[in-house]
mmCIF file of C-alpha atoms and ligand atoms in Angstrom:
data_model
loop_
_atom_site.group_PDB
_atom_site.id
_atom_site.type_symbol
_atom_site.label_atom_id
_atom_site.label_comp_id
_atom_site.label_asym_id
_atom_site.label_seq_id
_atom_site.Cartn_x
_atom_site.Cartn_y
_atom_site.Cartn_z
ATOM 1 C CA MET A 1 217.493 134.361 29.472
ATOM 2 C CA GLN A 2 219.222 131.196 30.526
ATOM 3 C CA ALA A 3 218.492 128.783 33.333
ATOM 4 C CA ILE A 4 220.704 126.388 35.319
ATOM 5 C CA VAL A 5 218.837 123.256 36.589
ATOM 6 C CA LEU A 6 220.914 121.655 39.352
ATOM 7 C CA VAL A 7 220.698 117.877 38.728
ATOM 8 C CA GLY A 8 223.808 116.500 40.265
ATOM 9 C CA GLY A 9 222.728 115.485 43.745
ATOM 10 C CA GLU A 10 222.888 111.806 44.913
ATOM 11 C CA GLY A 11 219.326 112.030 46.322
ATOM 12 C CA THR A 12 220.369 109.877 49.318
ATOM 13 C CA ARG A 13 217.073 110.534 51.219
ATOM 14 C CA LEU A 14 215.065 109.019 48.384
ATOM 15 C CA ARG A 15 216.972 105.755 48.395
ATOM 16 C CA PRO A 16 216.343 103.092 47.209
ATOM 17 C CA LEU A 17 214.486 104.969 44.445
ATOM 18 C CA THR A 18 217.632 106.854 43.544
ATOM 19 C CA LEU A 19 220.014 103.875 43.457
ATOM 20 C CA GLU A 20 219.473 103.568 39.744
ATOM 21 C CA THR A 21 217.423 106.632 38.904
ATOM 22 C CA PRO A 22 218.914 110.106 39.586
ATOM 23 C CA LYS A 23 216.385 112.182 41.553
ATOM 24 C CA PRO A 24 215.527 114.507 38.573
ATOM 25 C CA MET A 25 214.464 111.472 36.591
ATOM 26 C CA VAL A 26 212.153 110.136 39.261
ATOM 27 C CA PRO A 27 208.711 110.185 37.617
ATOM 28 C CA VAL A 28 205.915 112.495 38.781
ATOM 29 C CA PHE A 29 202.636 111.188 37.220
ATOM 30 C CA ASN A 30 204.671 108.924 34.967
ATOM 31 C CA VAL A 31 206.897 111.601 33.439
ATOM 32 C CA PRO A 32 210.399 112.262 34.643
ATOM 33 C CA PHE A 33 210.208 115.261 36.979
ATOM 34 C CA LEU A 34 212.974 117.027 35.067
ATOM 35 C CA GLU A 35 210.969 116.914 31.869
ATOM 36 C CA ARG A 36 208.190 118.774 33.661
ATOM 37 C CA THR A 37 210.613 121.323 34.984
ATOM 38 C CA LEU A 38 212.199 121.863 31.489
ATOM 39 C CA ILE A 39 208.769 122.297 29.932
ATOM 40 C CA ARG A 40 208.001 124.900 32.551
ATOM 41 C CA LEU A 41 211.039 126.771 31.455
ATOM 42 C CA ARG A 42 210.312 126.365 27.787
ATOM 43 C CA ASP A 43 206.766 127.554 28.199
ATOM 44 C CA VAL A 44 207.964 130.912 29.461
ATOM 45 C CA GLY A 45 210.395 131.269 26.626
ATOM 46 C CA ILE A 46 213.553 130.003 28.374
ATOM 47 C CA THR A 47 214.833 127.451 25.889
ATOM 48 C CA ASN A 48 218.539 127.487 26.813
ATOM 49 C CA ALA A 49 219.182 125.416 29.931
ATOM 50 C CA ILE A 50 222.427 124.263 31.441
ATOM 51 C CA LEU A 51 222.380 121.019 33.466
ATOM 52 C CA PRO A 52 225.246 120.539 35.900
ATOM 53 C CA ALA A 53 225.050 116.800 36.542
ATOM 54 C CA GLY A 54 227.293 114.100 38.102
ATOM 55 C CA TYR A 55 225.355 111.294 39.693
ATOM 56 C CA LEU A 56 224.100 108.769 37.091
ATOM 57 C CA PRO A 57 224.293 111.463 34.360
ATOM 58 C CA ALA A 58 223.737 109.057 31.422
ATOM 59 C CA ALA A 59 220.152 108.484 32.650
ATOM 60 C CA ILE A 60 219.575 112.252 32.021
ATOM 61 C CA THR A 61 221.695 112.734 28.815
ATOM 62 C CA ASP A 62 220.265 109.621 27.167
ATOM 63 C CA TYR A 63 216.684 110.668 27.753
ATOM 64 C CA PHE A 64 216.877 114.306 26.758
ATOM 65 C CA GLY A 65 219.771 114.433 24.267
ATOM 66 C CA ASP A 66 220.385 117.942 22.973
ATOM 67 C CA GLY A 67 216.831 118.929 24.047
ATOM 68 C CA SER A 68 215.465 119.306 20.489
ATOM 69 C CA ARG A 69 212.512 116.981 21.195
ATOM 70 C CA LEU A 70 211.378 119.574 23.775
ATOM 71 C CA GLY A 71 212.247 122.531 21.535
ATOM 72 C CA MET A 72 215.153 123.443 23.804
ATOM 73 C CA ARG A 73 218.984 123.687 23.722
ATOM 74 C CA LEU A 74 220.422 121.696 26.615
ATOM 75 C CA THR A 75 224.053 121.864 27.778
ATOM 76 C CA TYR A 76 225.296 119.207 30.171
ATOM 77 C CA VAL A 77 228.343 119.761 32.370
ATOM 78 C CA ILE A 78 229.324 116.645 34.168
ATOM 79 C CA GLU A 79 231.175 116.967 37.495
ATOM 80 C CA THR A 80 233.766 114.301 38.367
ATOM 81 C CA GLU A 81 233.472 115.295 42.089
ATOM 82 C CA PRO A 82 230.237 116.857 43.471
ATOM 83 C CA LEU A 83 230.823 120.642 43.512
ATOM 84 C CA GLY A 84 227.877 121.548 45.687
ATOM 85 C CA THR A 85 225.009 123.899 44.749
ATOM 86 C CA ALA A 86 227.245 126.980 44.136
ATOM 87 C CA GLY A 87 230.349 125.101 42.898
ATOM 88 C CA ALA A 88 228.132 123.600 40.158
ATOM 89 C CA ILE A 89 227.011 127.142 39.174
ATOM 90 C CA LYS A 90 230.731 128.378 39.074
ATOM 91 C CA ASN A 91 231.646 125.371 36.999
ATOM 92 C CA VAL A 92 229.242 126.414 34.179
ATOM 93 C CA GLU A 93 230.346 130.149 34.239
ATOM 94 C CA ARG A 94 231.720 129.939 30.644
ATOM 95 C CA TYR A 95 228.192 129.218 29.258
ATOM 96 C CA LEU A 96 226.500 132.114 31.124
ATOM 97 C CA THR A 97 225.985 135.380 29.137
ATOM 98 C CA GLY A 98 223.810 137.459 31.449
ATOM 99 C CA PRO A 99 221.438 137.105 34.379
ATOM 100 C CA PHE A 100 220.204 133.553 34.877
ATOM 101 C CA PHE A 101 217.696 131.491 36.805
ATOM 102 C CA VAL A 102 218.848 128.667 39.018
ATOM 103 C CA LEU A 103 216.366 125.905 39.767
ATOM 104 C CA ASN A 104 216.864 123.093 42.290
ATOM 105 C CA GLY A 105 216.079 119.913 40.375
ATOM 106 C CA ASP A 106 213.681 118.612 42.976
ATOM 107 C CA ILE A 107 211.130 121.298 43.522
ATOM 108 C CA LEU A 108 207.551 120.987 42.384
ATOM 109 C CA THR A 109 206.007 124.451 42.303
ATOM 110 C CA SER A 110 203.391 126.555 40.479
ATOM 111 C CA LEU A 111 205.777 129.597 40.712
ATOM 112 C CA ASP A 112 205.386 131.958 37.703
ATOM 113 C CA LEU A 113 208.901 132.450 36.491
ATOM 114 C CA ARG A 114 207.893 135.386 34.227
ATOM 115 C CA ALA A 115 206.415 137.316 37.135
ATOM 116 C CA MET A 116 209.601 136.578 39.097
ATOM 117 C CA LEU A 117 211.752 138.039 36.296
ATOM 118 C CA ALA A 118 209.560 141.165 36.094
ATOM 119 C CA ARG A 119 210.006 141.650 39.871
ATOM 120 C CA HIS A 120 213.783 141.318 39.549
ATOM 121 C CA GLN A 121 213.850 143.920 36.767
ATOM 122 C CA GLN A 122 211.769 146.264 38.869
ATOM 123 C CA LEU A 123 213.989 145.906 42.060
ATOM 124 C CA GLY A 124 217.331 145.716 40.318
ATOM 125 C CA GLY A 125 219.340 143.862 43.032
ATOM 126 C CA ILE A 126 222.227 141.423 42.660
ATOM 127 C CA GLY A 127 219.631 138.609 42.884
ATOM 128 C CA LEU A 128 216.164 137.543 43.754
ATOM 129 C CA LEU A 129 215.244 134.435 45.796
ATOM 130 C CA HIS A 130 211.974 132.790 45.755
ATOM 131 C CA LEU A 131 210.563 132.316 49.267
ATOM 132 C CA ILE A 132 207.507 130.562 50.536
ATOM 133 C CA THR A 133 205.990 130.507 54.077
ATOM 134 C CA VAL A 134 205.634 127.199 55.912
ATOM 135 C CA GLU A 135 204.168 126.332 59.325
ATOM 136 C CA ASP A 136 207.393 124.838 60.670
ATOM 137 C CA PRO A 137 210.498 126.212 59.095
ATOM 138 C CA SER A 138 212.891 124.153 61.245
ATOM 139 C CA ALA A 139 213.754 121.751 58.458
ATOM 140 C CA PHE A 140 214.534 124.491 55.995
ATOM 141 C CA GLY A 141 216.722 127.458 55.259
ATOM 142 C CA CYS A 142 215.019 130.468 56.948
ATOM 143 C CA VAL A 143 215.361 133.803 55.215
ATOM 144 C CA VAL A 144 215.031 137.081 57.141
ATOM 145 C CA THR A 145 213.980 140.190 55.118
ATOM 146 C CA ASP A 146 213.326 143.851 55.865
ATOM 147 C CA GLU A 147 210.281 145.907 54.919
ATOM 148 C CA ALA A 148 211.791 146.603 51.416
ATOM 149 C CA ASP A 149 212.050 142.819 50.774
ATOM 150 C CA ARG A 150 215.841 142.970 51.102
ATOM 151 C CA VAL A 151 217.305 139.816 52.514
ATOM 152 C CA THR A 152 219.151 140.505 55.825
ATOM 153 C CA ALA A 153 219.995 137.043 57.192
ATOM 154 C CA PHE A 154 219.992 133.291 56.604
ATOM 155 C CA LEU A 155 219.383 130.653 59.263
ATOM 156 C CA GLU A 156 219.815 127.050 58.098
ATOM 157 C CA LYS A 157 217.433 124.670 59.994
ATOM 158 C CA PRO A 158 216.744 126.742 63.135
ATOM 159 C CA ALA A 159 215.719 124.848 66.260
ATOM 160 C CA PRO A 160 211.919 124.338 66.417
ATOM 161 C CA GLY A 161 210.160 127.434 67.837
ATOM 162 C CA THR A 162 213.164 129.724 67.536
ATOM 163 C CA ALA A 163 212.892 130.927 63.866
ATOM 164 C CA PRO A 164 212.268 134.652 63.542
ATOM 165 C CA THR A 165 210.240 134.124 60.369
ATOM 166 C CA ASN A 166 208.328 131.402 58.574
ATOM 167 C CA ALA A 167 209.719 132.395 55.200
ATOM 168 C CA ILE A 168 212.073 129.728 53.706
ATOM 169 C CA ASN A 169 214.267 129.455 50.683
ATOM 170 C CA ALA A 170 212.189 127.779 47.982
ATOM 171 C CA GLY A 171 214.972 126.720 45.696
ATOM 172 C CA THR A 172 214.445 129.053 42.689
ATOM 173 C CA TYR A 173 216.896 131.977 42.286
ATOM 174 C CA LEU A 174 217.429 134.742 39.729
ATOM 175 C CA LEU A 175 221.069 135.888 39.870
ATOM 176 C CA GLU A 176 223.122 138.552 38.093
ATOM 177 C CA ARG A 177 226.304 137.313 36.507
ATOM 178 C CA GLU A 178 228.489 139.225 39.012
ATOM 179 C CA VAL A 179 227.478 136.709 41.684
ATOM 180 C CA LEU A 180 229.867 134.275 39.980
ATOM 181 C CA ASP A 181 232.840 136.396 41.093
ATOM 182 C CA LEU A 182 232.046 135.584 44.711
ATOM 183 C CA ILE A 183 232.079 131.782 44.288
ATOM 184 C CA PRO A 184 235.529 130.204 44.707
ATOM 185 C CA ALA A 185 236.474 127.892 41.848
ATOM 186 C CA GLY A 186 237.686 124.302 41.966
ATOM 187 C CA ARG A 187 236.085 123.161 45.233
ATOM 188 C CA ALA A 188 232.719 122.219 46.613
ATOM 189 C CA VAL A 189 230.698 125.337 47.703
ATOM 190 C CA SER A 190 227.128 125.485 49.011
ATOM 191 C CA ILE A 191 225.062 128.403 47.698
ATOM 192 C CA GLU A 192 222.838 128.204 50.869
ATOM 193 C CA ARG A 193 225.591 128.112 53.394
ATOM 194 C CA GLU A 194 228.409 130.216 51.857
ATOM 195 C CA ILE A 195 227.208 132.469 49.036
ATOM 196 C CA PHE A 196 223.803 133.732 50.186
ATOM 197 C CA PRO A 197 225.145 134.946 53.534
ATOM 198 C CA LEU A 198 227.869 136.816 51.652
ATOM 199 C CA LEU A 199 225.272 138.356 49.321
ATOM 200 C CA ALA A 200 223.024 139.354 52.217
ATOM 201 C CA ALA A 201 225.941 141.223 53.830
ATOM 202 C CA GLY A 202 227.097 142.873 50.530
ATOM 203 C CA THR A 203 226.414 146.432 49.281
ATOM 204 C CA LYS A 204 224.239 145.575 46.309
ATOM 205 C CA PRO A 205 220.916 144.204 47.707
ATOM 206 C CA LEU A 206 219.735 140.615 47.454
ATOM 207 C CA TYR A 207 215.905 140.610 47.366
ATOM 208 C CA ALA A 208 213.241 138.166 48.290
ATOM 209 C CA TYR A 209 210.231 137.259 46.218
ATOM 210 C CA THR A 210 207.615 135.707 48.506
ATOM 211 C CA THR A 211 204.645 133.984 46.993
ATOM 212 C CA ASP A 212 201.890 131.621 48.129
ATOM 213 C CA ASP A 213 202.331 129.165 45.273
ATOM 214 C CA TYR A 214 202.153 125.363 45.570
ATOM 215 C CA TRP A 215 205.605 124.294 46.652
ATOM 216 C CA MET A 216 206.931 120.893 47.446
ATOM 217 C CA ASP A 217 210.522 119.635 47.833
ATOM 218 C CA LEU A 218 210.454 116.095 46.489
ATOM 219 C CA GLY A 219 213.591 115.036 48.383
ATOM 220 C CA ARG A 220 211.997 112.586 50.778
ATOM 221 C CA PRO A 221 209.574 109.678 50.160
ATOM 222 C CA GLU A 222 206.685 111.122 52.091
ATOM 223 C CA GLN A 223 206.911 114.376 50.265
ATOM 224 C CA TYR A 224 207.180 112.669 46.901
ATOM 225 C CA LEU A 225 204.158 110.658 47.680
ATOM 226 C CA SER A 226 202.075 113.566 49.016
ATOM 227 C CA SER A 227 202.904 115.663 45.914
ATOM 228 C CA HIS A 228 200.890 113.135 43.914
ATOM 229 C CA ARG A 229 197.923 113.445 46.234
ATOM 230 C CA HIS A 230 198.163 117.224 45.948
ATOM 231 C CA VAL A 231 197.997 117.058 42.223
ATOM 232 C CA PHE A 232 194.903 114.842 42.433
ATOM 233 C CA GLU A 233 193.380 117.377 44.891
ATOM 234 C CA GLY A 234 194.014 120.187 42.429
ATOM 235 C CA LYS A 235 196.539 122.002 44.685
ATOM 236 C CA MET A 236 199.176 121.738 42.007
ATOM 237 C CA PRO A 237 198.258 122.067 38.380
ATOM 238 C CA ILE A 238 199.724 119.284 36.121
ATOM 239 C CA ASP A 239 198.384 118.196 32.725
ATOM 240 C CA LEU A 240 197.034 114.632 33.223
ATOM 241 C CA SER A 241 195.440 114.420 29.839
ATOM 242 C CA ALA A 242 197.141 111.132 28.960
ATOM 243 C CA SER A 243 195.387 109.180 31.685
ATOM 244 C CA ALA A 244 192.965 106.361 30.918
ATOM 245 C CA VAL A 245 190.090 105.186 32.948
ATOM 246 C CA HIS A 246 189.544 101.544 33.884
ATOM 247 C CA ALA A 247 186.513 99.816 35.349
ATOM 248 C CA GLN A 248 188.236 98.816 38.529
ATOM 249 C CA VAL A 249 189.805 102.178 39.086
ATOM 250 C CA VAL A 250 188.547 104.472 41.819
ATOM 251 C CA ALA A 251 188.989 108.190 41.081
ATOM 252 C CA PRO A 252 191.179 110.113 41.390
ATOM 253 C CA SER A 253 193.772 107.843 39.950
ATOM 254 C CA TYR A 254 196.217 107.859 37.046
ATOM 255 C CA ILE A 255 196.919 104.812 35.007
ATOM 256 C CA GLY A 256 199.670 104.613 32.442
ATOM 257 C CA LYS A 257 199.572 102.660 29.110
ATOM 258 C CA GLY A 258 199.556 98.912 28.865
ATOM 259 C CA VAL A 259 198.507 98.457 32.471
ATOM 260 C CA THR A 260 196.610 95.195 33.224
ATOM 261 C CA ILE A 261 194.307 94.912 36.176
ATOM 262 C CA ASP A 262 192.845 91.460 37.087
ATOM 263 C CA PRO A 263 189.254 90.994 38.132
ATOM 264 C CA ASP A 264 188.374 91.941 41.735
ATOM 265 C CA ALA A 265 191.435 94.162 42.094
ATOM 266 C CA VAL A 266 190.798 97.734 43.188
ATOM 267 C CA VAL A 267 193.140 100.564 42.062
ATOM 268 C CA GLY A 268 192.648 103.840 43.807
ATOM 269 C CA PRO A 269 191.820 106.293 45.058
ATOM 270 C CA TYR A 270 195.050 108.254 44.820
ATOM 271 C CA ALA A 271 196.879 105.618 42.808
ATOM 272 C CA VAL A 272 199.515 106.461 40.149
ATOM 273 C CA VAL A 273 200.305 103.456 38.135
ATOM 274 C CA GLY A 274 203.134 103.552 35.549
ATOM 275 C CA ASP A 275 203.190 101.949 32.079
ATOM 276 C CA TYR A 276 202.929 98.156 31.817
ATOM 277 C CA CYS A 277 202.185 97.456 35.396
ATOM 278 C CA HIS A 278 200.192 94.485 36.349
ATOM 279 C CA ILE A 279 197.862 94.279 39.346
ATOM 280 C CA GLY A 280 196.815 90.719 40.281
ATOM 281 C CA ARG A 281 193.359 89.350 41.241
ATOM 282 C CA GLY A 282 191.902 90.638 44.437
ATOM 283 C CA SER A 283 194.730 93.131 45.171
ATOM 284 C CA ALA A 284 194.293 96.744 46.244
ATOM 285 C CA VAL A 285 196.564 99.638 45.418
ATOM 286 C CA ARG A 286 195.826 103.110 46.828
ATOM 287 C CA ASP A 287 197.600 106.244 47.995
ATOM 288 C CA SER A 288 200.637 104.876 46.156
ATOM 289 C CA VAL A 289 202.979 105.617 43.232
ATOM 290 C CA LEU A 290 204.023 102.732 41.048
ATOM 291 C CA TRP A 291 206.652 103.399 38.388
ATOM 292 C CA ASP A 292 206.829 101.333 35.136
ATOM 293 C CA SER A 293 206.484 97.580 34.725
ATOM 294 C CA VAL A 294 205.699 96.834 38.456
ATOM 295 C CA THR A 295 203.905 93.526 38.985
ATOM 296 C CA ILE A 296 201.709 93.023 42.032
ATOM 297 C CA GLY A 297 200.560 89.497 42.792
ATOM 298 C CA SER A 298 197.060 88.474 43.988
ATOM 299 C CA ASP A 299 195.314 89.427 47.249
ATOM 300 C CA THR A 300 198.114 91.925 48.044
ATOM 301 C CA GLU A 301 197.435 95.341 49.638
ATOM 302 C CA VAL A 302 199.636 98.242 48.660
ATOM 303 C CA VAL A 303 198.761 101.404 50.667
ATOM 304 C CA GLY A 304 200.901 104.541 50.900
ATOM 305 C CA ALA A 305 203.875 102.987 49.114
ATOM 306 C CA ILE A 306 206.318 104.059 46.420
ATOM 307 C CA ILE A 307 207.470 101.214 44.088
ATOM 308 C CA ALA A 308 210.250 101.748 41.534
ATOM 309 C CA SER A 309 210.454 100.122 38.051
ATOM 310 C CA HIS A 310 210.356 96.382 37.448
ATOM 311 C CA ALA A 311 209.847 95.533 41.102
ATOM 312 C CA HIS A 312 207.791 92.419 41.805
ATOM 313 C CA ILE A 313 205.540 92.100 44.776
ATOM 314 C CA GLY A 314 204.173 88.570 45.530
ATOM 315 C CA ASP A 315 200.814 87.273 46.614
ATOM 316 C CA ARG A 316 199.169 88.163 50.006
ATOM 317 C CA VAL A 317 201.621 90.917 50.767
ATOM 318 C CA THR A 318 200.649 93.751 53.000
ATOM 319 C CA THR A 319 202.481 97.058 53.036
ATOM 320 C CA GLU A 320 202.017 99.506 55.866
ATOM 321 C CA PRO A 321 202.206 103.181 54.914
ATOM 322 C CA GLY A 322 205.514 104.750 53.960
ATOM 323 C CA VAL A 323 207.102 101.741 52.342
ATOM 324 C CA VAL A 324 209.617 102.416 49.566
ATOM 325 C CA ILE A 325 210.674 99.580 47.187
ATOM 326 C CA GLY A 326 213.631 99.952 44.767
ATOM 327 C CA HIS A 327 214.190 98.935 41.154
ATOM 328 C CA ASP A 328 213.913 95.269 40.427
ATOM 329 C CA ALA A 329 213.336 94.375 44.008
ATOM 330 C CA CYS A 330 211.318 91.204 44.804
ATOM 331 C CA VAL A 331 209.008 90.825 47.730
ATOM 332 C CA ALA A 332 208.102 87.178 48.449
ATOM 333 C CA ASN A 333 204.598 85.926 49.112
ATOM 334 C CA ASP A 334 202.896 86.388 52.462
ATOM 335 C CA VAL A 335 205.228 89.132 53.549
ATOM 336 C CA VAL A 336 204.176 92.118 55.765
ATOM 337 C CA LEU A 337 206.300 95.189 55.107
ATOM 338 C CA ALA A 338 206.273 97.322 58.242
ATOM 339 C CA ARG A 339 205.763 101.140 58.180
ATOM 340 C CA ASP A 340 208.528 103.044 56.385
ATOM 341 C CA ALA A 341 210.437 99.841 55.343
ATOM 342 C CA ARG A 342 212.798 100.310 52.464
ATOM 343 C CA VAL A 343 213.501 97.361 50.174
ATOM 344 C CA ALA A 344 216.221 97.305 47.557
ATOM 345 C CA ALA A 345 217.016 94.498 45.096
ATOM 346 C CA GLN A 346 219.567 91.950 46.175
ATOM 347 C CA LYS A 347 222.682 92.340 44.110
ATOM 348 C CA GLU A 348 224.423 89.034 43.078
HETATM 349 P P1 GTP B 401 219.977 114.252 49.412
HETATM 350 O O1 GTP B 401 221.253 113.432 49.217
HETATM 351 O O2 GTP B 401 218.825 113.410 49.626
HETATM 352 O O3 GTP B 401 220.174 115.432 50.314
HETATM 353 O O4 GTP B 401 219.665 114.929 47.933
HETATM 354 P P2 GTP B 401 220.589 115.803 46.977
HETATM 355 O O5 GTP B 401 221.947 115.247 46.838
HETATM 356 O O6 GTP B 401 219.926 115.975 45.637
HETATM 357 O O7 GTP B 401 220.741 117.205 47.740
HETATM 358 P P3 GTP B 401 219.762 118.457 47.820
HETATM 359 O O8 GTP B 401 218.324 118.046 47.903
HETATM 360 O O9 GTP B 401 220.230 119.308 48.888
HETATM 361 O O10 GTP B 401 220.058 119.240 46.438
HETATM 362 C C1 GTP B 401 219.316 120.289 45.972
HETATM 363 C C2 GTP B 401 219.512 120.405 44.449
HETATM 364 O O11 GTP B 401 220.802 120.572 44.146
HETATM 365 C C3 GTP B 401 219.092 119.030 43.794
HETATM 366 O O12 GTP B 401 218.479 119.442 42.554
HETATM 367 C C4 GTP B 401 220.419 118.403 43.513
HETATM 368 O O13 GTP B 401 220.399 117.552 42.291
HETATM 369 C C5 GTP B 401 221.379 119.545 43.309
HETATM 370 N N1 GTP B 401 222.683 119.217 43.829
HETATM 371 C C6 GTP B 401 223.093 118.931 45.054
HETATM 372 N N2 GTP B 401 224.403 118.811 45.224
HETATM 373 C C7 GTP B 401 224.873 118.964 43.945
HETATM 374 C C8 GTP B 401 226.282 118.919 43.373
HETATM 375 O O14 GTP B 401 227.217 118.693 44.075
HETATM 376 N N3 GTP B 401 226.379 119.191 42.059
HETATM 377 C C9 GTP B 401 225.292 119.458 41.282
HETATM 378 N N4 GTP B 401 225.433 119.635 39.957
HETATM 379 N N5 GTP B 401 223.986 119.520 41.757
HETATM 380 C C10 GTP B 401 223.836 119.249 43.085
#
């Protein structure tokens, strides 16, 4: 069994976090998200993964190399122009030998891939789509199915209150190789908009696999941040065994290695602090995710924020919830960052 992990998107909605880090390399509990996805594949025996990349690919290839550190064989295919979610699959056709999984590179889920494969073998369709049900499907791709779990229609982002179902495309697919024949080569093609509707109208059935797993698309800052809270709350199982406990840390929190916390600072609850961060005297950090080597001055309050690597936050700074700070950005002393503010480093 092979898997394609789509890692070529620009991740515009996560800017400025994705200005220097491609979305799949954004850390979730201090480990690049893609590493967690690859380990998930490896742990069900899928060691051969193909990574169609294009945006900042060196950050991915330099980190994982040939995959041997993870006990995997990784093949990178770099797109010079973004080919879209189906174009990227077509572009790796020569490496595919049989049915294959496709994973969006930004989905955090507890889905059991082995159970999904077993279901596909039992149903025998042209493909199987993982669906989950959400309260409001209007921001997602809605998938309509019949009583035999056959997919009958797709509705991208239906107007609120008009969706015929709450089941949405959850970004994990199992496809037979013949699907490749339906994808035009040499241009950008979206699997959601062009290929799935074709498959739903075809003669060989496309089936749905609906589960109630934990599921989160990490594509927007608020989702990225809340996924960390959900891990703390036990809604999504992740191995946090590397975490250390500090005196000034309020559980649940996760502290990386080499972190220094000055007296009277309070870290947590719900703080994820990357390696070599420094939290100054009298500061508070909670409900936030800090990547590596972030420095926070004294008497600063960081609440509900995401701060990328090497950013420096001055003294007596206040962040209102939803603030996103990019790599290497500097926030001066005595600044108040308003709700949802996005701060990127000034380029010379
Ligand atoms: P936004 O710009 O914020 O919408 O993010 P994105 O560019 O990552 O797009 P989206 O979240 O829709 O992508 C879903 C998955 O497909 C992600 O894992 C992306 O990395 C991947 N992806 C999107 N477009 C391409 C593409 O053109 N080529 C490749 N190889 N992957 C893609």
